[in-house]
Amino acid sequence: SQTIHQWPATLVQPVGSPLSLECTVEGTSNPNLYWYRQAAGRGLQLLFYSVGIGQISSEVPQNLSASRPQDRQFILSSKKLLLSDSGFYLCAWSVGRVDTGELFFGEGSRLTVL
Amino acid sequence: AQSVTQLDSHVSVSEGTPVLLRCNYSSSYSPSLFWYVQHPNKGLQLLLKYTSAATLVKGINGFEAEFKKSETSFHLTKPSAHMSDAAEYFCVVSETGRRALTFGSGTRLQVQP
């Protein structure tokens, strides 16, 4: 069966420090991968999606970047965190088109920037 | 452009009573519509989806939703609430061919004993 792992689960970082959140998927090949951010009391905002190794699309210009070095690995990074980067980050994957299929989410990473 | 509005940020029901979570959408084309559930500090799980087949969609855990094009609504219902239903629920819309789903702001469901 397919599983998705996301870490770290919780992170407290000072402003200006770097960030690396990692996500891996098991049990499927060539998934579409996504990073979402959920701010307190809000819905989910799509940050990045990837349809293959090295292929990254950004939905919202911001302080973050994403990379996909392997088929089932998706990394969210920042060189210098801002206070506004605090939030709950969710990695997700889908097989094929997301508009008719299902998104499978990881457990999330809660980032607090102080 | 697509958008989704969840009409209630919080809903509180007693255990054993019906649940109604309201959602209205806006879409330029025939939309796909979803309901996802999120338990505290967890990822989201798909409850049900509408993709232009039957307008009454049944999902997991006894939930169902009805697509009403004339009202641009996709309300989520359950006949009898259970304590384990307490969670946040997200209505989601997508248009054919788009890569991005548009999430509503969520409705927090409380179930009182």
Short mmCIF file of C-alpha atoms in Angstrom, two decimals:
data_model
loop_
_atom_site.label_atom_id
_atom_site.label_comp_id
_atom_site.label_asym_id
_atom_site.label_seq_id
_atom_site.Cartn_x
_atom_site.Cartn_y
_atom_site.Cartn_z
CA SER A 1 0.00 0.00 0.00
CA GLN A 2 1.04 3.58 -0.51
CA THR A 3 2.30 5.70 2.35
CA ILE A 4 3.61 9.21 2.66
CA HIS A 5 6.15 10.33 5.24
CA GLN A 6 6.78 13.91 6.19
CA TRP A 7 9.34 15.29 8.65
CA PRO A 8 10.04 16.91 10.93
CA ALA A 9 6.60 16.99 12.50
CA THR A 10 7.33 20.11 14.51
CA LEU A 11 9.95 22.79 14.00
CA VAL A 12 10.74 26.06 15.80
CA GLN A 13 13.18 28.27 13.94
CA PRO A 14 14.47 31.83 14.38
CA VAL A 15 13.87 34.48 11.73
CA GLY A 16 16.60 34.41 9.10
CA SER A 17 17.49 30.73 9.59
CA PRO A 18 17.24 28.16 6.78
CA LEU A 19 14.50 25.57 6.39
CA SER A 20 14.28 22.09 4.99
CA LEU A 21 11.12 19.98 5.13
CA GLU A 22 11.21 16.57 3.54
CA CYS A 23 8.52 14.34 2.13
CA THR A 24 8.80 10.83 0.71
CA VAL A 25 6.18 8.58 -0.85
CA GLU A 26 6.28 4.79 -0.86
CA GLY A 27 4.37 2.24 -2.85
CA THR A 28 3.79 4.21 -6.04
CA SER A 29 5.79 5.41 -9.01
CA ASN A 30 5.88 8.78 -10.73
CA PRO A 31 3.38 10.46 -8.44
CA ASN A 32 2.39 14.09 -8.74
CA LEU A 33 3.68 15.80 -5.60
CA TYR A 34 2.42 18.92 -3.85
CA TRP A 35 3.34 21.25 -1.01
CA TYR A 36 0.46 23.09 0.68
CA ARG A 37 0.52 25.60 3.52
CA GLN A 38 -2.29 25.97 6.00
CA ALA A 39 -2.31 29.17 8.03
CA ALA A 40 -4.30 29.27 11.28
CA GLY A 41 -8.05 29.41 10.60
CA ARG A 42 -7.60 29.28 6.84
CA GLY A 43 -7.88 26.79 4.05
CA LEU A 44 -4.97 25.27 2.22
CA GLN A 45 -2.83 27.23 -0.19
CA LEU A 46 -0.94 25.37 -2.90
CA LEU A 47 2.73 26.38 -2.86
CA PHE A 48 4.40 24.01 -5.32
CA TYR A 49 3.61 20.98 -7.40
CA SER A 50 5.77 18.58 -9.36
CA VAL A 51 4.91 16.12 -12.12
CA GLY A 52 8.39 14.58 -12.33
CA ILE A 53 12.01 14.69 -11.19
CA GLY A 54 13.39 18.20 -11.43
CA GLN A 55 10.03 19.61 -12.60
CA ILE A 56 8.70 22.18 -10.15
CA SER A 57 5.87 24.65 -10.63
CA SER A 58 5.32 27.48 -8.20
CA GLU A 59 1.82 28.73 -7.57
CA VAL A 60 2.64 31.66 -5.30
CA PRO A 61 5.77 33.85 -5.39
CA GLN A 62 7.36 33.78 -1.98
CA ASN A 63 10.35 33.12 0.19
CA LEU A 64 10.24 29.36 -0.30
CA SER A 65 11.53 26.93 -2.92
CA ALA A 66 10.98 23.25 -3.68
CA SER A 67 13.04 20.50 -5.22
CA ARG A 68 12.42 16.95 -6.36
CA PRO A 69 15.77 15.17 -6.48
CA GLN A 70 14.22 11.69 -6.74
CA ASP A 71 10.94 10.35 -8.07
CA ARG A 72 9.33 9.98 -4.66
CA GLN A 73 11.10 12.72 -2.71
CA PHE A 74 9.92 16.31 -2.42
CA ILE A 75 11.74 18.95 -0.39
CA LEU A 76 10.57 22.38 0.72
CA SER A 77 13.32 24.87 1.52
CA SER A 78 14.07 28.41 2.47
CA LYS A 79 17.40 30.21 2.76
CA LYS A 80 16.08 32.78 5.27
CA LEU A 81 12.82 32.31 7.12
CA LEU A 82 10.37 35.15 7.71
CA LEU A 83 7.82 35.41 10.49
CA SER A 84 5.09 35.03 7.88
CA ASP A 85 6.42 31.57 6.95
CA SER A 86 4.92 30.13 10.14
CA GLY A 87 2.19 27.61 9.46
CA PHE A 88 1.27 23.99 8.95
CA TYR A 89 2.89 22.53 5.85
CA LEU A 90 1.36 19.54 4.16
CA CYS A 91 2.88 17.33 1.52
CA ALA A 92 0.51 15.43 -0.74
CA TRP A 93 0.60 13.13 -3.74
CA SER A 94 -1.77 12.04 -6.46
CA VAL A 95 -1.79 9.61 -9.33
CA GLY A 96 -2.67 11.41 -12.52
CA ARG A 97 -4.97 14.37 -12.58
CA VAL A 98 -5.85 15.94 -9.27
CA ASP A 99 -9.11 17.43 -10.57
CA THR A 100 -10.76 14.02 -10.83
CA GLY A 101 -8.69 11.95 -8.46
CA GLU A 102 -7.74 11.96 -4.84
CA LEU A 103 -5.01 13.78 -2.98
CA PHE A 104 -3.23 11.76 -0.30
CA PHE A 105 -1.79 13.91 2.46
CA GLY A 106 1.06 13.47 4.89
CA GLU A 107 0.72 14.16 8.60
CA GLY A 108 2.04 17.69 8.23
CA SER A 109 4.92 19.75 9.61
CA ARG A 110 4.15 22.59 11.99
CA LEU A 111 6.64 25.43 11.59
CA THR A 112 6.89 28.27 14.07
CA VAL A 113 9.22 31.13 13.18
CA LEU A 114 10.19 33.32 16.12
CA ALA B 1 -11.95 31.41 -12.02
CA GLN B 2 -13.00 29.00 -9.33
CA SER B 3 -13.80 29.69 -5.70
CA VAL B 4 -15.50 28.01 -2.79
CA THR B 5 -17.28 29.45 0.25
CA GLN B 6 -17.95 27.51 3.39
CA LEU B 7 -20.80 29.34 5.02
CA ASP B 8 -20.08 28.36 8.63
CA SER B 9 -16.70 28.49 10.32
CA HIS B 10 -18.00 26.51 13.33
CA VAL B 11 -20.88 24.05 13.67
CA SER B 12 -21.85 22.40 16.95
CA VAL B 13 -24.24 19.44 17.15
CA SER B 14 -25.21 16.90 19.75
CA GLU B 15 -24.23 13.28 19.32
CA GLY B 16 -26.93 11.40 17.40
CA THR B 17 -28.35 14.50 15.69
CA PRO B 18 -27.98 15.36 11.98
CA VAL B 19 -24.98 17.21 10.58
CA LEU B 20 -25.16 19.85 7.84
CA LEU B 21 -22.02 21.61 6.62
CA ARG B 22 -22.71 24.14 3.89
CA CYS B 23 -20.61 24.86 0.83
CA ASN B 24 -21.20 27.09 -2.20
CA TYR B 25 -18.88 27.17 -5.19
CA SER B 26 -18.17 29.30 -8.20
CA SER B 27 -16.73 27.83 -11.36
CA SER B 28 -16.54 28.87 -14.99
CA TYR B 29 -16.73 25.28 -16.16
CA SER B 30 -18.15 22.00 -14.95
CA PRO B 31 -16.45 21.55 -11.62
CA SER B 32 -15.24 18.59 -9.64
CA LEU B 33 -16.12 18.95 -5.98
CA PHE B 34 -14.67 17.26 -2.93
CA TRP B 35 -15.02 17.16 0.83
CA TYR B 36 -11.93 16.47 2.92
CA VAL B 37 -11.72 15.96 6.68
CA GLN B 38 -8.80 16.93 8.93
CA HIS B 39 -8.44 15.70 12.49
CA PRO B 40 -6.27 17.86 14.82
CA ASN B 41 -2.62 18.09 13.73
CA LYS B 42 -3.16 15.54 11.00
CA GLY B 43 -3.21 15.53 7.24
CA LEU B 44 -6.42 15.64 5.24
CA GLN B 45 -8.44 12.61 4.17
CA LEU B 46 -10.90 12.45 1.29
CA LEU B 47 -14.51 11.96 2.42
CA LEU B 48 -16.20 12.02 -0.96
CA LYS B 49 -16.02 13.49 -4.45
CA TYR B 50 -18.35 14.58 -7.23
CA THR B 51 -17.03 14.35 -10.79
CA SER B 52 -20.14 14.79 -12.99
CA ALA B 53 -21.67 11.40 -12.31
CA ALA B 54 -24.57 10.96 -9.84
CA THR B 55 -25.48 14.21 -8.09
CA LEU B 56 -25.91 12.49 -4.71
CA VAL B 57 -22.53 11.27 -3.61
CA LYS B 58 -21.95 8.87 -0.75
CA GLY B 59 -18.68 8.91 1.13
CA ILE B 60 -16.96 7.25 4.02
CA ASN B 61 -18.22 7.19 7.62
CA GLY B 62 -21.86 7.73 6.61
CA PHE B 63 -21.37 11.16 5.03
CA GLU B 64 -23.00 12.20 1.79
CA ALA B 65 -23.27 15.36 -0.30
CA GLU B 66 -25.59 16.54 -3.03
CA PHE B 67 -24.44 18.55 -6.03
CA LYS B 68 -27.04 21.20 -6.88
CA LYS B 69 -26.03 23.10 -9.99
CA SER B 70 -28.96 25.54 -9.83
CA GLU B 71 -27.93 26.56 -6.31
CA THR B 72 -24.15 26.15 -6.90
CA SER B 73 -24.05 24.20 -3.66
CA PHE B 74 -22.41 21.01 -2.42
CA HIS B 75 -23.55 20.63 1.19
CA LEU B 76 -22.24 17.80 3.35
CA THR B 77 -24.66 15.85 5.52
CA LYS B 78 -24.78 12.95 7.92
CA PRO B 79 -27.96 11.62 9.54
CA SER B 80 -26.47 11.02 12.97
CA ALA B 81 -23.31 12.59 14.38
CA HIS B 82 -20.73 10.56 16.26
CA MET B 83 -18.13 11.89 18.67
CA SER B 84 -15.40 10.76 16.27
CA ASP B 85 -16.79 13.12 13.60
CA ALA B 86 -15.39 16.12 15.48
CA ALA B 87 -12.84 17.58 13.06
CA GLU B 88 -12.34 20.29 10.46
CA TYR B 89 -14.03 19.82 7.11
CA PHE B 90 -12.92 21.38 3.85
CA CYS B 91 -14.96 21.84 0.71
CA VAL B 92 -12.79 21.80 -2.40
CA VAL B 93 -13.42 22.70 -6.04
CA SER B 94 -11.45 21.97 -9.15
CA GLU B 95 -11.99 22.65 -12.82
CA THR B 96 -11.17 20.12 -15.50
CA GLY B 97 -7.51 20.19 -16.40
CA ARG B 98 -6.42 22.47 -13.61
CA ARG B 99 -3.60 21.31 -11.41
CA ALA B 100 -4.62 23.37 -8.40
CA LEU B 101 -7.50 22.58 -6.10
CA THR B 102 -9.21 25.52 -4.41
CA PHE B 103 -9.90 24.85 -0.75
CA GLY B 104 -12.55 26.54 1.36
CA SER B 105 -11.55 28.07 4.66
CA GLY B 106 -12.93 25.10 6.58
CA THR B 107 -15.76 24.33 9.01
CA ARG B 108 -14.91 23.10 12.47
CA LEU B 109 -17.45 20.53 13.62
CA GLN B 110 -17.94 20.04 17.35
CA VAL B 111 -19.97 17.09 18.62
CA GLN B 112 -21.37 17.44 22.11
CA PRO B 113 -22.11 14.34 24.20
#
